[in-house]
């Protein structure tokens, strides 16, 4: 069987996922976020949330800690999980076509985020089975970025997490039904299932989790005065974080 070109895969993801619809809004007080970077608030059934819209910013993956002195970086959070035994990145992690963890596919994670030509897609991986050698080769050749994580919402429906009843502050990268992209962070601890439900209420089309718990330190740059605002509540394993997702100019 011939390998499916990555460009065709991206086309399919965009064709079947939620397309741009400027007539819809994602939150009651949602503003035009294409010009400025700032958090908005939304309250769901289980928590209230801060929404950081990407707007016209770029989204990038990095395997080195971004410096807070870089004023081009507006938001920085952990992305993929970090392995406890050796502090390496958990799952396949590619940044601009470069593999950073020796192609270690995680067969327990059902989702992934793909950045190709600045287009962002969230896809199911069938517990890693969809990540074939040919797909990896195409991701590298196309200088794409990619990481594995837990998919929370797929095609506007929350995925079930009945067995996981752990309570943590939650965070995700989401694509709304109107095509806008944001980082969403809960104000309180809740289960993955409660988080996924509230994302559905927000009219999220697809959502991918990002690392939290003791690895939860992130930050954003306040648009009013440029000050750094720390995100996260635990911050205990900050020094061991292995990778980051940034919104940048």
Short mmCIF file of C-alpha atoms in Angstrom, two decimals:
data_model
loop_
_atom_site.label_atom_id
_atom_site.label_comp_id
_atom_site.label_asym_id
_atom_site.label_seq_id
_atom_site.Cartn_x
_atom_site.Cartn_y
_atom_site.Cartn_z
CA UNK A 1 0.00 0.00 0.00
CA UNK A 2 1.33 3.44 -0.92
CA UNK A 3 2.06 5.84 1.93
CA UNK A 4 -0.45 8.66 2.27
CA UNK A 5 1.30 12.00 1.66
CA UNK A 6 1.36 14.23 4.73
CA UNK A 7 -0.14 17.08 2.69
CA UNK A 8 -3.16 14.89 1.90
CA UNK A 9 -3.46 13.88 5.56
CA UNK A 10 -3.51 17.52 6.60
CA UNK A 11 -6.13 18.28 3.93
CA UNK A 12 -8.33 15.50 5.30
CA UNK A 13 -7.93 16.74 8.87
CA UNK A 14 -8.99 20.24 7.88
CA UNK A 15 -11.79 19.02 5.60
CA UNK A 16 -13.48 16.80 8.20
CA UNK A 17 -12.75 19.02 11.19
CA UNK A 18 -14.49 22.26 12.09
CA UNK A 19 -13.89 24.96 9.49
CA UNK A 20 -13.75 28.71 9.81
CA UNK A 21 -17.12 30.26 10.62
CA UNK A 22 -16.76 33.89 11.72
CA UNK A 23 -20.44 34.07 12.60
CA UNK A 24 -20.05 31.87 15.68
CA UNK A 25 -18.58 32.81 19.05
CA UNK A 26 -16.94 30.52 21.58
CA UNK A 27 -17.75 32.38 24.78
CA UNK A 28 -20.35 34.88 25.90
CA UNK A 29 -17.96 37.83 25.85
CA UNK A 30 -15.62 36.58 23.13
CA UNK A 31 -13.86 39.45 21.36
CA UNK A 32 -11.85 39.70 18.16
CA UNK A 33 -8.59 38.14 19.34
CA UNK A 34 -6.66 38.37 16.07
CA UNK A 35 -4.96 41.65 17.06
CA UNK A 36 -4.12 41.30 20.77
CA UNK A 37 -3.08 38.51 23.09
CA UNK A 38 -4.97 38.33 26.37
CA UNK A 39 -6.90 35.80 28.49
CA UNK A 40 -10.68 35.64 28.40
CA UNK A 41 -12.95 33.91 30.92
CA UNK A 42 -15.57 31.23 30.44
CA UNK A 43 -17.51 29.31 33.09
CA UNK A 44 -18.68 25.77 32.36
CA UNK A 45 -20.53 23.18 34.43
CA UNK A 46 -17.47 22.08 36.44
CA UNK A 47 -15.05 25.03 36.51
CA UNK A 48 -14.34 28.47 35.19
CA UNK A 49 -11.55 28.77 32.61
CA UNK A 50 -8.96 31.16 31.21
CA UNK A 51 -8.83 31.15 27.41
CA UNK A 52 -5.67 32.33 25.65
CA UNK A 53 -6.45 32.71 21.94
CA UNK A 54 -3.63 32.26 19.43
CA UNK A 55 -5.01 34.85 17.02
CA UNK A 56 -2.29 35.79 14.54
CA UNK A 57 0.51 34.43 16.69
CA UNK A 58 2.54 31.40 15.65
CA UNK A 59 2.51 28.14 17.61
CA UNK A 60 5.80 26.28 18.03
CA UNK A 61 7.24 23.24 19.83
CA UNK A 62 10.61 23.46 21.55
CA UNK A 63 12.82 21.04 23.46
CA UNK A 64 14.64 23.83 25.30
CA UNK A 65 13.18 26.22 27.86
CA UNK A 66 12.22 29.56 26.25
CA UNK A 67 13.72 32.54 27.98
CA UNK A 68 11.35 35.05 29.49
CA UNK A 69 13.60 37.78 28.08
CA UNK A 70 12.41 36.89 24.59
CA UNK A 71 9.57 39.39 24.19
CA UNK A 72 8.34 37.63 21.05
CA UNK A 73 7.09 34.74 23.23
CA UNK A 74 3.61 35.54 24.55
CA UNK A 75 2.70 32.17 26.12
CA UNK A 76 4.76 29.17 27.22
CA UNK A 77 3.45 25.84 28.61
CA UNK A 78 4.63 22.22 28.84
CA UNK A 79 3.26 20.12 25.98
CA UNK A 80 4.05 16.38 25.94
CA UNK A 81 4.49 14.37 29.13
CA UNK A 82 7.99 13.98 30.62
CA UNK A 83 9.11 10.44 31.52
CA UNK A 84 9.77 10.07 35.23
CA UNK A 85 12.63 7.59 34.87
CA UNK A 86 14.95 9.71 32.72
CA UNK A 87 13.28 13.11 32.13
CA UNK A 88 12.97 12.42 28.39
CA UNK A 89 9.98 13.41 26.27
CA UNK A 90 7.16 10.85 26.37
CA UNK A 91 5.95 9.80 22.92
CA UNK A 92 6.98 10.88 19.45
CA UNK A 93 8.10 14.52 19.53
CA UNK A 94 9.17 16.33 16.37
CA UNK A 95 10.00 20.03 16.22
CA UNK A 96 10.47 21.56 12.77
CA UNK A 97 11.31 18.17 11.28
CA UNK A 98 13.77 17.10 13.98
CA UNK A 99 13.01 14.12 16.25
CA UNK A 100 14.03 14.87 19.83
CA UNK A 101 13.43 11.55 21.56
CA UNK A 102 14.63 8.82 19.21
CA UNK A 103 11.21 8.07 17.71
CA UNK A 104 9.77 6.60 20.93
CA UNK A 105 6.11 6.18 20.02
CA UNK A 106 3.76 5.89 23.01
CA UNK A 107 1.09 3.25 22.35
CA UNK A 108 -1.07 4.37 25.26
CA UNK A 109 -1.78 7.89 24.01
CA UNK A 110 -4.68 8.31 21.59
CA UNK A 111 -4.08 11.79 20.21
CA UNK A 112 -1.52 14.12 18.71
CA UNK A 113 -1.07 17.73 17.70
CA UNK A 114 0.36 18.45 14.24
CA UNK A 115 1.79 21.77 13.03
CA UNK A 116 2.38 21.90 9.28
CA UNK A 117 3.03 25.14 7.39
CA UNK A 118 1.67 26.99 10.45
CA UNK A 119 -1.62 25.07 10.22
CA UNK A 120 -2.60 23.35 13.47
CA UNK A 121 -4.48 20.04 13.50
CA UNK A 122 -5.45 17.63 16.26
CA UNK A 123 -5.71 13.99 15.25
CA UNK A 124 -6.46 10.59 16.70
CA UNK A 125 -3.59 8.09 16.57
CA UNK A 126 -5.43 4.84 17.45
CA UNK A 127 -3.10 4.43 20.44
CA UNK A 128 -0.06 5.14 18.30
CA UNK A 129 -0.90 2.59 15.60
CA UNK A 130 -1.49 5.36 13.04
CA UNK A 131 2.07 6.65 13.53
CA UNK A 132 3.79 4.58 10.86
CA UNK A 133 7.39 4.77 9.67
CA UNK A 134 6.22 6.41 6.45
CA UNK A 135 4.25 9.05 8.36
CA UNK A 136 7.27 9.84 10.55
CA UNK A 137 9.46 10.14 7.45
CA UNK A 138 7.00 12.57 5.86
CA UNK A 139 6.78 14.65 9.04
CA UNK A 140 10.56 14.97 9.05
CA UNK A 141 10.82 15.71 5.34
CA UNK A 142 8.15 18.40 5.57
CA UNK A 143 9.83 19.98 8.63
CA UNK A 144 6.58 19.57 10.56
CA UNK A 145 6.08 19.60 14.32
CA UNK A 146 4.21 16.88 16.20
CA UNK A 147 3.66 15.56 19.71
CA UNK A 148 1.56 12.82 21.31
CA UNK A 149 -0.92 13.45 24.11
CA UNK A 150 -4.38 12.57 25.40
CA UNK A 151 -7.15 13.66 23.05
CA UNK A 152 -10.04 15.10 25.05
CA UNK A 153 -12.57 16.13 22.39
CA UNK A 154 -12.96 14.73 18.88
CA UNK A 155 -15.39 16.11 16.29
CA UNK A 156 -17.17 18.18 18.98
CA UNK A 157 -17.78 15.16 21.24
CA UNK A 158 -16.00 14.61 24.60
CA UNK A 159 -14.11 11.33 24.87
CA UNK A 160 -14.82 9.08 27.90
CA UNK A 161 -12.39 8.81 30.81
CA UNK A 162 -14.43 6.76 33.31
CA UNK A 163 -11.42 5.04 34.89
CA UNK A 164 -9.41 8.21 35.52
CA UNK A 165 -10.95 10.02 38.47
CA UNK A 166 -7.82 11.98 39.42
CA UNK A 167 -8.29 15.64 40.25
CA UNK A 168 -5.86 18.16 38.79
CA UNK A 169 -5.93 21.63 37.35
CA UNK A 170 -6.33 21.00 33.59
CA UNK A 171 -4.97 22.57 30.43
CA UNK A 172 -5.43 21.91 26.71
CA UNK A 173 -4.83 23.23 23.21
CA UNK A 174 -8.20 23.44 21.47
CA UNK A 175 -9.66 24.15 18.05
CA UNK A 176 -13.11 25.70 18.27
CA UNK A 177 -15.97 25.03 15.90
CA UNK A 178 -15.33 28.44 14.33
CA UNK A 179 -11.71 27.46 13.61
CA UNK A 180 -10.07 29.60 16.30
CA UNK A 181 -7.24 28.08 18.34
CA UNK A 182 -6.61 28.64 22.03
CA UNK A 183 -4.99 27.34 25.17
CA UNK A 184 -7.62 26.66 27.82
CA UNK A 185 -6.76 26.36 31.53
CA UNK A 186 -9.15 25.46 34.35
CA UNK A 187 -9.37 27.56 37.51
CA UNK A 188 -9.83 24.48 39.74
CA UNK A 189 -8.96 20.80 39.93
CA UNK A 190 -11.32 18.45 38.07
CA UNK A 191 -11.33 15.09 36.28
CA UNK A 192 -10.42 14.63 32.63
CA UNK A 193 -14.03 13.70 31.89
CA UNK A 194 -15.35 16.87 33.52
CA UNK A 195 -12.79 18.92 31.62
CA UNK A 196 -13.71 17.31 28.29
CA UNK A 197 -17.41 17.94 28.99
CA UNK A 198 -16.83 21.64 29.65
CA UNK A 199 -14.74 21.95 26.48
CA UNK A 200 -17.71 20.55 24.56
CA UNK A 201 -19.94 23.17 26.23
CA UNK A 202 -17.50 25.84 24.99
CA UNK A 203 -18.12 24.56 21.43
CA UNK A 204 -14.66 23.05 21.04
CA UNK A 205 -14.29 20.82 17.99
CA UNK A 206 -10.99 19.09 18.91
CA UNK A 207 -8.85 19.27 22.04
CA UNK A 208 -5.49 17.83 23.07
CA UNK A 209 -4.25 17.73 26.66
CA UNK A 210 -0.94 19.27 27.80
CA UNK A 211 1.21 18.20 30.74
CA UNK A 212 0.01 19.29 34.19
CA UNK A 213 0.27 18.10 37.80
CA UNK A 214 3.75 18.78 39.17
CA UNK A 215 4.89 19.73 35.64
CA UNK A 216 2.37 22.54 35.28
CA UNK A 217 4.49 25.68 35.32
CA UNK A 218 3.82 27.95 32.38
CA UNK A 219 3.65 31.70 31.85
CA UNK A 220 2.24 34.40 29.65
CA UNK A 221 3.18 37.98 28.91
CA UNK A 222 0.62 40.54 30.06
CA UNK A 223 -0.27 42.65 27.01
CA UNK A 224 -0.87 45.76 29.15
CA UNK A 225 2.59 46.07 30.69
CA UNK A 226 4.65 43.17 29.35
CA UNK A 227 4.98 41.57 32.80
CA UNK A 228 5.34 37.79 33.08
CA UNK A 229 2.36 36.07 34.71
CA UNK A 230 3.06 32.56 36.04
CA UNK A 231 0.58 29.77 35.23
CA UNK A 232 0.11 26.58 37.25
CA UNK A 233 -0.35 25.78 40.92
CA UNK A 234 2.16 23.01 41.75
CA UNK A 235 5.39 23.87 39.91
CA UNK A 236 7.25 21.11 41.81
CA UNK A 237 8.97 19.52 38.79
CA UNK A 238 9.62 22.68 36.81
CA UNK A 239 13.35 21.99 36.64
CA UNK A 240 12.66 18.60 35.00
CA UNK A 241 10.31 19.77 32.26
CA UNK A 242 11.48 18.43 28.90
CA UNK A 243 9.50 20.31 26.25
CA UNK A 244 7.39 23.39 25.69
CA UNK A 245 4.68 24.78 23.42
CA UNK A 246 4.79 28.52 22.76
CA UNK A 247 2.66 31.20 21.15
CA UNK A 248 5.08 33.65 19.56
CA UNK A 249 5.26 36.53 17.11
#
